[in-house]
Short mmCIF file of C-alpha atoms and ligand atoms in Angstrom, two decimals:
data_model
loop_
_atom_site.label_atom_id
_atom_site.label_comp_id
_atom_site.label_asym_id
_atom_site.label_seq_id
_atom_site.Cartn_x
_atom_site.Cartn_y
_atom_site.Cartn_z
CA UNK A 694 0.00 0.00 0.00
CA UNK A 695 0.90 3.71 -0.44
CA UNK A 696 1.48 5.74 2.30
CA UNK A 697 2.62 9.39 3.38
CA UNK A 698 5.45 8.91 5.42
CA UNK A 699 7.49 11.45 8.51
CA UNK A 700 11.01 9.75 8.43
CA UNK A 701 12.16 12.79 10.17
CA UNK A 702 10.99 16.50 11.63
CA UNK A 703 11.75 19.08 9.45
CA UNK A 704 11.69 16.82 6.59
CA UNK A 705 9.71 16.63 3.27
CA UNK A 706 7.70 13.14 3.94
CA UNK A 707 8.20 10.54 1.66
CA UNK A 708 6.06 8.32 -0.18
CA UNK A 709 6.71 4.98 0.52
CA UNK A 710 5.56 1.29 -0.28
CA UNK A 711 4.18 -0.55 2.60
CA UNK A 712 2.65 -3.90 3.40
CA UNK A 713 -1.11 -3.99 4.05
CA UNK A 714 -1.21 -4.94 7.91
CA UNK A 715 -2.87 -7.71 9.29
CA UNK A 716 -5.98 -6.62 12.24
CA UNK A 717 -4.90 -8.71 15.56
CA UNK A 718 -8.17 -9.24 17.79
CA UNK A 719 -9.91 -6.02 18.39
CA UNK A 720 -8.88 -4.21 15.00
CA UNK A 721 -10.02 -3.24 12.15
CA UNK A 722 -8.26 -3.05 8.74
CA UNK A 723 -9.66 0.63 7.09
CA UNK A 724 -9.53 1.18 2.99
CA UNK A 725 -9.29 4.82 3.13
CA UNK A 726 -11.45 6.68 0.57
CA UNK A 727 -10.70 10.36 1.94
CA UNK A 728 -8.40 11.60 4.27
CA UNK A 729 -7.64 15.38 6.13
CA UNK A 730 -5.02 17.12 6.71
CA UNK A 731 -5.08 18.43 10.18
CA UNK A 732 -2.40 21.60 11.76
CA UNK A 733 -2.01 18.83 14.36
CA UNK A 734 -0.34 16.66 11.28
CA UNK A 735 2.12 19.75 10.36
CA UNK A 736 2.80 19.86 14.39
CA UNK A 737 3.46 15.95 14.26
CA UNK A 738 5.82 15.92 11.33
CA UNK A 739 7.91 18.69 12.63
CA UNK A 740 7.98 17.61 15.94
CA UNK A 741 6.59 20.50 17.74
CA UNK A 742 5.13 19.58 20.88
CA UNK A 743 6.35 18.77 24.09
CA UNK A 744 5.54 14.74 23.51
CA UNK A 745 6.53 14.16 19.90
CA UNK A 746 5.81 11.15 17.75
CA UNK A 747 8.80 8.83 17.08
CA UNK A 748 9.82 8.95 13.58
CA UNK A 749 9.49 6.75 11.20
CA UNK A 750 5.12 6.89 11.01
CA UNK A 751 2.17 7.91 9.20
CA UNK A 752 0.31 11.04 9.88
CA UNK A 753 -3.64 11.56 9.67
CA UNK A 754 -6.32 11.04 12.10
CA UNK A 755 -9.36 12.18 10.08
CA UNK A 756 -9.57 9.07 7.75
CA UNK A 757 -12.24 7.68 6.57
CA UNK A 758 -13.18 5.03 4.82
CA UNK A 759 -14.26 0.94 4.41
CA UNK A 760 -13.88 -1.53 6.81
CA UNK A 761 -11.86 -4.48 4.70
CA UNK A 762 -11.42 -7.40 7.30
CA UNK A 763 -12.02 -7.18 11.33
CA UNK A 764 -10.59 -9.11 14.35
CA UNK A 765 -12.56 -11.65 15.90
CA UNK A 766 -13.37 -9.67 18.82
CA UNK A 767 -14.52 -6.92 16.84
CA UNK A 768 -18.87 -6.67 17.43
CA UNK A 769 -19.56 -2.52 16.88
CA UNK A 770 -18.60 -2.76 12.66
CA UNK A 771 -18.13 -5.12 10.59
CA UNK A 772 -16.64 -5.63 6.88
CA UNK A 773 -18.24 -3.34 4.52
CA UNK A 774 -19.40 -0.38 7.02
CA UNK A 775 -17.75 3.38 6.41
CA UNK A 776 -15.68 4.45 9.64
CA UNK A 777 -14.11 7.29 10.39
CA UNK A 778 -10.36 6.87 12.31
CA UNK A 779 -9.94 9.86 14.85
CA UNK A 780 -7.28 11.05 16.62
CA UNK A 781 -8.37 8.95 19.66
CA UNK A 782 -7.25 5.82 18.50
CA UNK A 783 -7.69 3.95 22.12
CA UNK A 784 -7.98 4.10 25.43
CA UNK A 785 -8.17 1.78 28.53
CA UNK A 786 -11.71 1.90 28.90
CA UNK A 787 -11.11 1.35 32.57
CA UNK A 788 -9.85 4.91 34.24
CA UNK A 789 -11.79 7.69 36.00
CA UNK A 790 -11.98 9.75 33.00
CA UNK A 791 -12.71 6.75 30.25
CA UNK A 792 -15.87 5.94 32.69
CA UNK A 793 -16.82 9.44 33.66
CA UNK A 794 -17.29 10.40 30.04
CA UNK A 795 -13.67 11.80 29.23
CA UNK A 796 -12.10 9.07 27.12
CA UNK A 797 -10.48 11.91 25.47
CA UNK A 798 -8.05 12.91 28.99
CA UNK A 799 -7.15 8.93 29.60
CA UNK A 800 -3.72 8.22 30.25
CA UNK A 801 -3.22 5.28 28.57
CA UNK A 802 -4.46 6.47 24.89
CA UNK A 803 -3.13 5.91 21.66
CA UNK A 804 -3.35 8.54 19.00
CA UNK A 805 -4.10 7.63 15.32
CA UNK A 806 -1.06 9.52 12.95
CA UNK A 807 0.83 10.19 16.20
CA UNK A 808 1.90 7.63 18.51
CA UNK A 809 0.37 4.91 16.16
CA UNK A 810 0.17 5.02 12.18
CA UNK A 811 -2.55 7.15 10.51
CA UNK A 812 -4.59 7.43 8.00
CA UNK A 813 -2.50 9.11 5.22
CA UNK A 814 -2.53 5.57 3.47
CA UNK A 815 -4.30 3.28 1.08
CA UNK A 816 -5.01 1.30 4.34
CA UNK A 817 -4.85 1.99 8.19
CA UNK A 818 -5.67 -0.33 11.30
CA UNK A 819 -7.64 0.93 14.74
CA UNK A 820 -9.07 -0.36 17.57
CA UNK A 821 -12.51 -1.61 16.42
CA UNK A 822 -13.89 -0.28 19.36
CA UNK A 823 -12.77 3.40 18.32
CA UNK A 824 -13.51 4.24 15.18
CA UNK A 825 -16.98 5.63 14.82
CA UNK A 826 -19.32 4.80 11.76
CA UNK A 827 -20.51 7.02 9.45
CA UNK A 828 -24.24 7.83 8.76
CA UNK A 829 -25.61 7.05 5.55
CA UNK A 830 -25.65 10.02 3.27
CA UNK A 831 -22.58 11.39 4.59
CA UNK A 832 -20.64 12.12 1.70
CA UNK A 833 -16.64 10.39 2.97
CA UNK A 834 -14.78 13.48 1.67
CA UNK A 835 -17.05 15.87 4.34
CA UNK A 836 -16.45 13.06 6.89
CA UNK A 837 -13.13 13.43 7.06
CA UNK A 838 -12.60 17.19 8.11
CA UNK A 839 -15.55 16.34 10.66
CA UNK A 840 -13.71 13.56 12.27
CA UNK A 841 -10.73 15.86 13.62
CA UNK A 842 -11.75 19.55 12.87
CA UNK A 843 -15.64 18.58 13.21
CA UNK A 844 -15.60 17.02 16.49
CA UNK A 845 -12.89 19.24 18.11
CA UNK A 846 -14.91 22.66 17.42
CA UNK A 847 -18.04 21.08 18.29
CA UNK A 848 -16.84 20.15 21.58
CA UNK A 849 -15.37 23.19 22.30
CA UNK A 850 -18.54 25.27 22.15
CA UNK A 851 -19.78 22.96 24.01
CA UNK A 852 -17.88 23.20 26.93
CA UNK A 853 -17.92 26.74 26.48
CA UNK A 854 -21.75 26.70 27.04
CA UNK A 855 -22.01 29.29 24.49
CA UNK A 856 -26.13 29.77 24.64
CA UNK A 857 -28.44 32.15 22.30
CA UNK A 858 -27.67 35.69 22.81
CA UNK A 859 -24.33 35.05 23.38
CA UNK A 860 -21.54 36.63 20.98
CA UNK A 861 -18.78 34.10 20.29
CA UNK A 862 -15.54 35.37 19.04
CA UNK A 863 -13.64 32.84 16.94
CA UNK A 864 -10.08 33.25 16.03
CA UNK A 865 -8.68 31.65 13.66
CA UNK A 866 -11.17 30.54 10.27
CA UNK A 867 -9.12 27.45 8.86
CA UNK A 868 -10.44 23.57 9.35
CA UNK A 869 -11.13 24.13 12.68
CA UNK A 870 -12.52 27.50 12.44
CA UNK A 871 -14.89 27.11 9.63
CA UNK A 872 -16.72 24.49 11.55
CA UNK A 873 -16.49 26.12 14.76
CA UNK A 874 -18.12 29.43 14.11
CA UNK A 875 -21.15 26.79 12.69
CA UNK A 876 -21.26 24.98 16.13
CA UNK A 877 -21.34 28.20 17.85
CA UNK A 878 -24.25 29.55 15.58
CA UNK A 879 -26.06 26.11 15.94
CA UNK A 880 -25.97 27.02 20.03
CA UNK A 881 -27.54 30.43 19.21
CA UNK A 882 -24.59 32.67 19.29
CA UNK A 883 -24.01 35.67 17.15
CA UNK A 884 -20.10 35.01 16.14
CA UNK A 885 -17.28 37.41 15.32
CA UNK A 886 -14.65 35.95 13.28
CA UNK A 887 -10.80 36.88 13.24
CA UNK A 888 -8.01 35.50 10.79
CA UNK A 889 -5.75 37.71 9.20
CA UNK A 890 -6.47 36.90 5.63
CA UNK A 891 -9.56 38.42 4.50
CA UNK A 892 -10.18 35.27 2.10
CA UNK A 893 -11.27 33.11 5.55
CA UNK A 894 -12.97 36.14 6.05
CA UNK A 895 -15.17 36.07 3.41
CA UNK A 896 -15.77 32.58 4.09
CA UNK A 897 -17.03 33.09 7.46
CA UNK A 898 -19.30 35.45 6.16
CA UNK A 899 -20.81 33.22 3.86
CA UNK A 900 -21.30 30.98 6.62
CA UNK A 901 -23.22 33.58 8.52
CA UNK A 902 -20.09 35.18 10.86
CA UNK A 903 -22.26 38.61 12.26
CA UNK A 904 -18.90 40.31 12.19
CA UNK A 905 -15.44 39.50 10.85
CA UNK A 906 -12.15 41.46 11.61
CA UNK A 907 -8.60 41.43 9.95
CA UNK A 908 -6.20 41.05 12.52
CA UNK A 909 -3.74 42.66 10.77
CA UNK A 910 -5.94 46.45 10.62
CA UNK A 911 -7.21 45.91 14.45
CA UNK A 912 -7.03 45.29 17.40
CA UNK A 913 -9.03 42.80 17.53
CA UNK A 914 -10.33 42.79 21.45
CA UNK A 915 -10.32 46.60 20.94
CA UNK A 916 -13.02 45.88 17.97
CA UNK A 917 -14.53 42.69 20.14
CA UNK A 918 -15.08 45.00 23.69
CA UNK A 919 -16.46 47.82 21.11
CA UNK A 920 -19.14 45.56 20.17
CA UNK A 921 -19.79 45.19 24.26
CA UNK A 922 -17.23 41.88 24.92
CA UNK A 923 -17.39 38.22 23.92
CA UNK A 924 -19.06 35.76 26.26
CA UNK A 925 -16.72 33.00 24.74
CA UNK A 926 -13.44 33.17 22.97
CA UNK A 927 -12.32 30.12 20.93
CA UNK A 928 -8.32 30.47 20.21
CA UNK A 929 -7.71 28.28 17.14
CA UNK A 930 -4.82 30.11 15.61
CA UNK A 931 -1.13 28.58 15.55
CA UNK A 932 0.50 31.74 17.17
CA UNK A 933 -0.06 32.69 21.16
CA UNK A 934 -0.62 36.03 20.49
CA UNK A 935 -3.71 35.49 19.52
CA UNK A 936 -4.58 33.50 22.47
CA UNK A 937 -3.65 36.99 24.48
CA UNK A 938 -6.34 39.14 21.76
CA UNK A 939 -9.06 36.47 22.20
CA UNK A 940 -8.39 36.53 25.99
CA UNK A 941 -8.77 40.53 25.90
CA UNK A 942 -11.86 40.52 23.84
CA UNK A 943 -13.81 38.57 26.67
CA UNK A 944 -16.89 40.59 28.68
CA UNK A 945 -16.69 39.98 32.68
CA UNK A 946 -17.39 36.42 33.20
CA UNK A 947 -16.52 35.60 30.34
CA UNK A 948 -14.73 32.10 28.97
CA UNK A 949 -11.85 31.07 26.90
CA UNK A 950 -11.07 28.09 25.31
CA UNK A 951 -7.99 26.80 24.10
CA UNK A 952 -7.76 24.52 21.74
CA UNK A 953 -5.27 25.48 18.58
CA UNK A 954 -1.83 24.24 19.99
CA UNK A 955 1.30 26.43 18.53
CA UNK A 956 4.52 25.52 18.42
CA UNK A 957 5.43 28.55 21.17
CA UNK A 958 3.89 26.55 24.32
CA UNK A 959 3.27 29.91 26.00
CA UNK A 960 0.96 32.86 26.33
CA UNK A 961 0.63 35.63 29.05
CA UNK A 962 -2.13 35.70 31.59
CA UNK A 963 -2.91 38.44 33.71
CA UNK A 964 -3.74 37.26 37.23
CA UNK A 965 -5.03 40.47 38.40
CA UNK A 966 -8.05 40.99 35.75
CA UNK A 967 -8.50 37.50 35.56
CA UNK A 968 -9.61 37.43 39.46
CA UNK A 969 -11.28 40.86 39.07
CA UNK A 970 -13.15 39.73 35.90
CA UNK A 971 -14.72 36.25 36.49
CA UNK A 972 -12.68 35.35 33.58
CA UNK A 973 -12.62 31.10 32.96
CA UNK A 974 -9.89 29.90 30.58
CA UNK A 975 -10.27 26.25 29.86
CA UNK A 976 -8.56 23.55 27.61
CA UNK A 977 -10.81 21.70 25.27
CA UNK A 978 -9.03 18.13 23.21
CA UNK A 979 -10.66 16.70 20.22
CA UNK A 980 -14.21 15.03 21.51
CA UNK A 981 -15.44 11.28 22.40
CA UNK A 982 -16.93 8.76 19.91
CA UNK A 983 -20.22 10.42 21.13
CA UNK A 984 -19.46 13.75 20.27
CA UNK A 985 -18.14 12.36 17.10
CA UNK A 986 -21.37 10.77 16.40
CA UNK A 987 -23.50 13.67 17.18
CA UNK A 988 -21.20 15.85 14.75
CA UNK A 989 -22.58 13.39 11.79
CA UNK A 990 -25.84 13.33 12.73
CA UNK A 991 -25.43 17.49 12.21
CA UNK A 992 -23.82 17.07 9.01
CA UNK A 993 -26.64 14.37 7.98
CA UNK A 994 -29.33 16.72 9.25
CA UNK A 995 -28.05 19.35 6.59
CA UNK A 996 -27.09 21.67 9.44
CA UNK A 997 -23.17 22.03 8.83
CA UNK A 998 -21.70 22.67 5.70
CA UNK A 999 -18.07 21.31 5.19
CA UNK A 1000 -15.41 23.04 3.15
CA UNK A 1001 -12.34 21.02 1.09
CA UNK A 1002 -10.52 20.74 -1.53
CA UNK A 1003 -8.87 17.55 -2.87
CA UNK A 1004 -5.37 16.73 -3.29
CA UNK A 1005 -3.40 13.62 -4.29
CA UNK A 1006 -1.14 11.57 -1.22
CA UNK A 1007 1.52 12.40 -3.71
CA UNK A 1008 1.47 16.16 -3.44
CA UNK A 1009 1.47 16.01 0.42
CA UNK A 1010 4.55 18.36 0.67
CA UNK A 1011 3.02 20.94 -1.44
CA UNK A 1012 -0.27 20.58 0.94
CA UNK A 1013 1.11 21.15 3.83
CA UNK A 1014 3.07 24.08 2.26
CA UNK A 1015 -0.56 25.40 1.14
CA UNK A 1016 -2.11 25.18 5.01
CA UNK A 1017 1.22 26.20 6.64
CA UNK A 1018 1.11 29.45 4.01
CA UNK A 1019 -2.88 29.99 4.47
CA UNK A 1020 -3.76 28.98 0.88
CA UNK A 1021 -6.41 26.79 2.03
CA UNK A 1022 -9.60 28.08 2.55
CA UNK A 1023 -10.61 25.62 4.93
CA UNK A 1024 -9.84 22.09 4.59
CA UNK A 1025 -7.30 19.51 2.17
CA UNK A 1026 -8.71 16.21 1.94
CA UNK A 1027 -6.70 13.67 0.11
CA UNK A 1028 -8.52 11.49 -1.98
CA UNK A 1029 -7.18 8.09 -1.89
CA UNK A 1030 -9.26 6.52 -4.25
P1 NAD B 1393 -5.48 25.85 9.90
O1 NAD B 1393 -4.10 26.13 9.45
O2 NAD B 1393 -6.47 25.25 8.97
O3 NAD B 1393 -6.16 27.19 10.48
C1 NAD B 1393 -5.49 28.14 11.26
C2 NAD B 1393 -6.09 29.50 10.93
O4 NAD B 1393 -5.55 30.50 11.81
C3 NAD B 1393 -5.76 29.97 9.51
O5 NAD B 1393 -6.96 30.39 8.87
C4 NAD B 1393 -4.80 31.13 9.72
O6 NAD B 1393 -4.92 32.12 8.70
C5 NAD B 1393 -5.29 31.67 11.06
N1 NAD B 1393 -4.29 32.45 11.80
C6 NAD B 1393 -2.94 32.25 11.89
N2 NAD B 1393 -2.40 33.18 12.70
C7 NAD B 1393 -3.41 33.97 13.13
C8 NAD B 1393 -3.48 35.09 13.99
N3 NAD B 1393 -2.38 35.60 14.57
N4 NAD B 1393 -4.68 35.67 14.21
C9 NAD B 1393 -5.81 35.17 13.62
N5 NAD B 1393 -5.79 34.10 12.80
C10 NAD B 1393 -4.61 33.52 12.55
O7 NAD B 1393 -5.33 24.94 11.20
P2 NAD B 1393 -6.40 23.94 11.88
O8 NAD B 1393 -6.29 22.60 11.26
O9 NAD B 1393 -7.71 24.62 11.96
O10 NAD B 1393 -5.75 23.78 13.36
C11 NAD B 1393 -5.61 24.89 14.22
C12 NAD B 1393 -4.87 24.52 15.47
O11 NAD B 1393 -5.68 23.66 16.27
C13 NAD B 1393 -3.55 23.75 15.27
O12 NAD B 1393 -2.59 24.19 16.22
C14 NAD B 1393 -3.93 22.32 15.57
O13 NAD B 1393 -2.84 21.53 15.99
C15 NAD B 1393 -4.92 22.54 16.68
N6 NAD B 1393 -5.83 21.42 16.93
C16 NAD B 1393 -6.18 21.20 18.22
C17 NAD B 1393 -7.07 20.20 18.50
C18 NAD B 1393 -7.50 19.95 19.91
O14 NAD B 1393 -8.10 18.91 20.16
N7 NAD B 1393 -7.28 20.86 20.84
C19 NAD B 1393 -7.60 19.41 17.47
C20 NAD B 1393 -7.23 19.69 16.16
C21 NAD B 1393 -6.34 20.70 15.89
ZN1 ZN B 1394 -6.72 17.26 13.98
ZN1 ZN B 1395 -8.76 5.34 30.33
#
């Protein structure tokens, strides 16, 4: 089989020729039809995280595709069914936070393109007991950005509690963004969207953004406390200084959530106005198999629209040049058909 390979950070991937694995008990073998390409993938292949993936290994945790063959222990899909492959590949099942309803913070989990081989490949294997199945009618190629960029935006406003009437500034309008600005409108919320190319801008827009701003001509929490201060502030953009705008554009009480994870591990908090302000900051990681599932019965309800184009495994390195240089306006999606 094909496959997109990280043989080192900093490094064009290669293309390489690999045997189709074999599914041990609880796996399943995957024939991907469409795969994303996260920020997280771009973080992964150069290796910019505090707990980095070990090269060589195979990036991607939004595939999607057929299930080919299944272990025998394998009873929620079966050969035949379209799956998606997220980022949580597995976890213990047994933990506080697997039984509690937190898969997503167990210890012992395995992530799919990170610390086990993705979905940037004619074939991937996962845990039969992750993978979650796609709805009929869901088209694969708007699967796939749901499966990473989908689930992790819709989980966000949710544990923002963004409600109707609220405003909900959004920074950052790339995968992630486009779909999270939807979420937050789905809630209720006005939203206010920031990038700093006016191209996502449009976009959001067209996807019903009340306001957008270019942070490159304002300040955006000047703008953001001009229109009276947003109740939630979603920081998807790779750079913390806009984690420090999104945090000053929050009314009293109000919450931010971090979820876009740049290279610079560090942004500036001020204690003081924090106290004095109410203000909650709060991480949010991907979503459960649950949230996952809810996110495609959205899309299969017609209430999310998804935005991609497609690209071949073979022109990875240009992709990832065309995200990492914001010439995407939302989503690549290889097509591995
Ligand atoms: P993307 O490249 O598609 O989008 C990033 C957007 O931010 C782009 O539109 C870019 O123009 C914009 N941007 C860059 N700098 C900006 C700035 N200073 N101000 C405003 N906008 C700016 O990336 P993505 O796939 O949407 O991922 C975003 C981040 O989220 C990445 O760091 C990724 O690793 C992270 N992520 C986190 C989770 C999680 O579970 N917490 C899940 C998936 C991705
Ligand atoms: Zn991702
Ligand atoms: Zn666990």
């Amino acid at each position: 089989m094909k496959a997109a390979v990280v043989t080192g950070f900093h490094t064009p991937l290669e293309i390489e020729e690999r045997t189709v694995p074999d599914p041990g008990p609880n796996q399943v073998l995957v024939r991907i039809e469409a795969s994303g390409l996260c920020h997280t993938d771009i973080h992964a292949a150069n290796g910019d995280w505090p707990v980095k993936p070990a090269p060589p290994f195979i990036p991607g945790h939004e595939g999607v595709g057929i299930v080919e063959s299944a272990g025998a222990s394998v009873t929620r899909v079966k050969p035949g069914d379209r799956v998606a492959v997220p980022w949580l590949g597995s976890a213990c099942g047994e933990c506080e936070y697997c039984l509690t309803g937190w898969e997503t913070l167990c210890e012992s989990q395995q992530n799919t393109g990170y610390s086990i081989d993705g979905g940037w490949a004619e074939y991937v294997l996962a845990d039969g007991r992750y993978v979650v199945k796609v709805p009929e009618g869901v088209d694969p190629f708007e699967a796939a950005p749901l499966t990473c960029a989908g689930v992790t935006t819709y989980k966000a406003v949710k544990v923002s509690g963004a409600r109707p009437s609220d405003l909900v500034a959004i920074f950052g309008i790339g995968g992630l963004g486009h779909l999270a600005l939807q979420y937050a409108q789905i809630a209720g919320a006005q939203v206010v969207a920031v990038d700093l190319i006016d191209e996502k801008l449009d976009m959001a827009r067209e996807l019903g953004a009340a306001y957008t701003l270019n942070a490159r001509e304002k300040d955006p929490a000047e703008y953001i406390q001009g229109l009276g201060g947003a109740d939630t502030a979603i920081a998807l953009a790779v750079n913390p200084k806009s984690f420090e705008q999104a945090y000053r554009s929050l009314k009293r009480g109000g919450t931010l959530v971090l979820v876009g994870l740049p290279a610079d591990n560090n942004m500036n908090l001020p204690i003081f106005e924090t106290v004095l302000n109410g203000i909650k900051v709060v991480g949010s990681i991907v979503g459960t198999r649950v949230d996952l599932q809810e996110v495609f019965e959205l899309h299969a309800a017609g209430k999310t629209s998804v935005h991609y184009h497609t690209r071949k495994l073979d022109e990875v390195n240009d992709a990832i040049r065309d995200v990492e240089n914001g010439r995407v306006d939302a989503r690549l999606v290889f097509d591995m058909s």
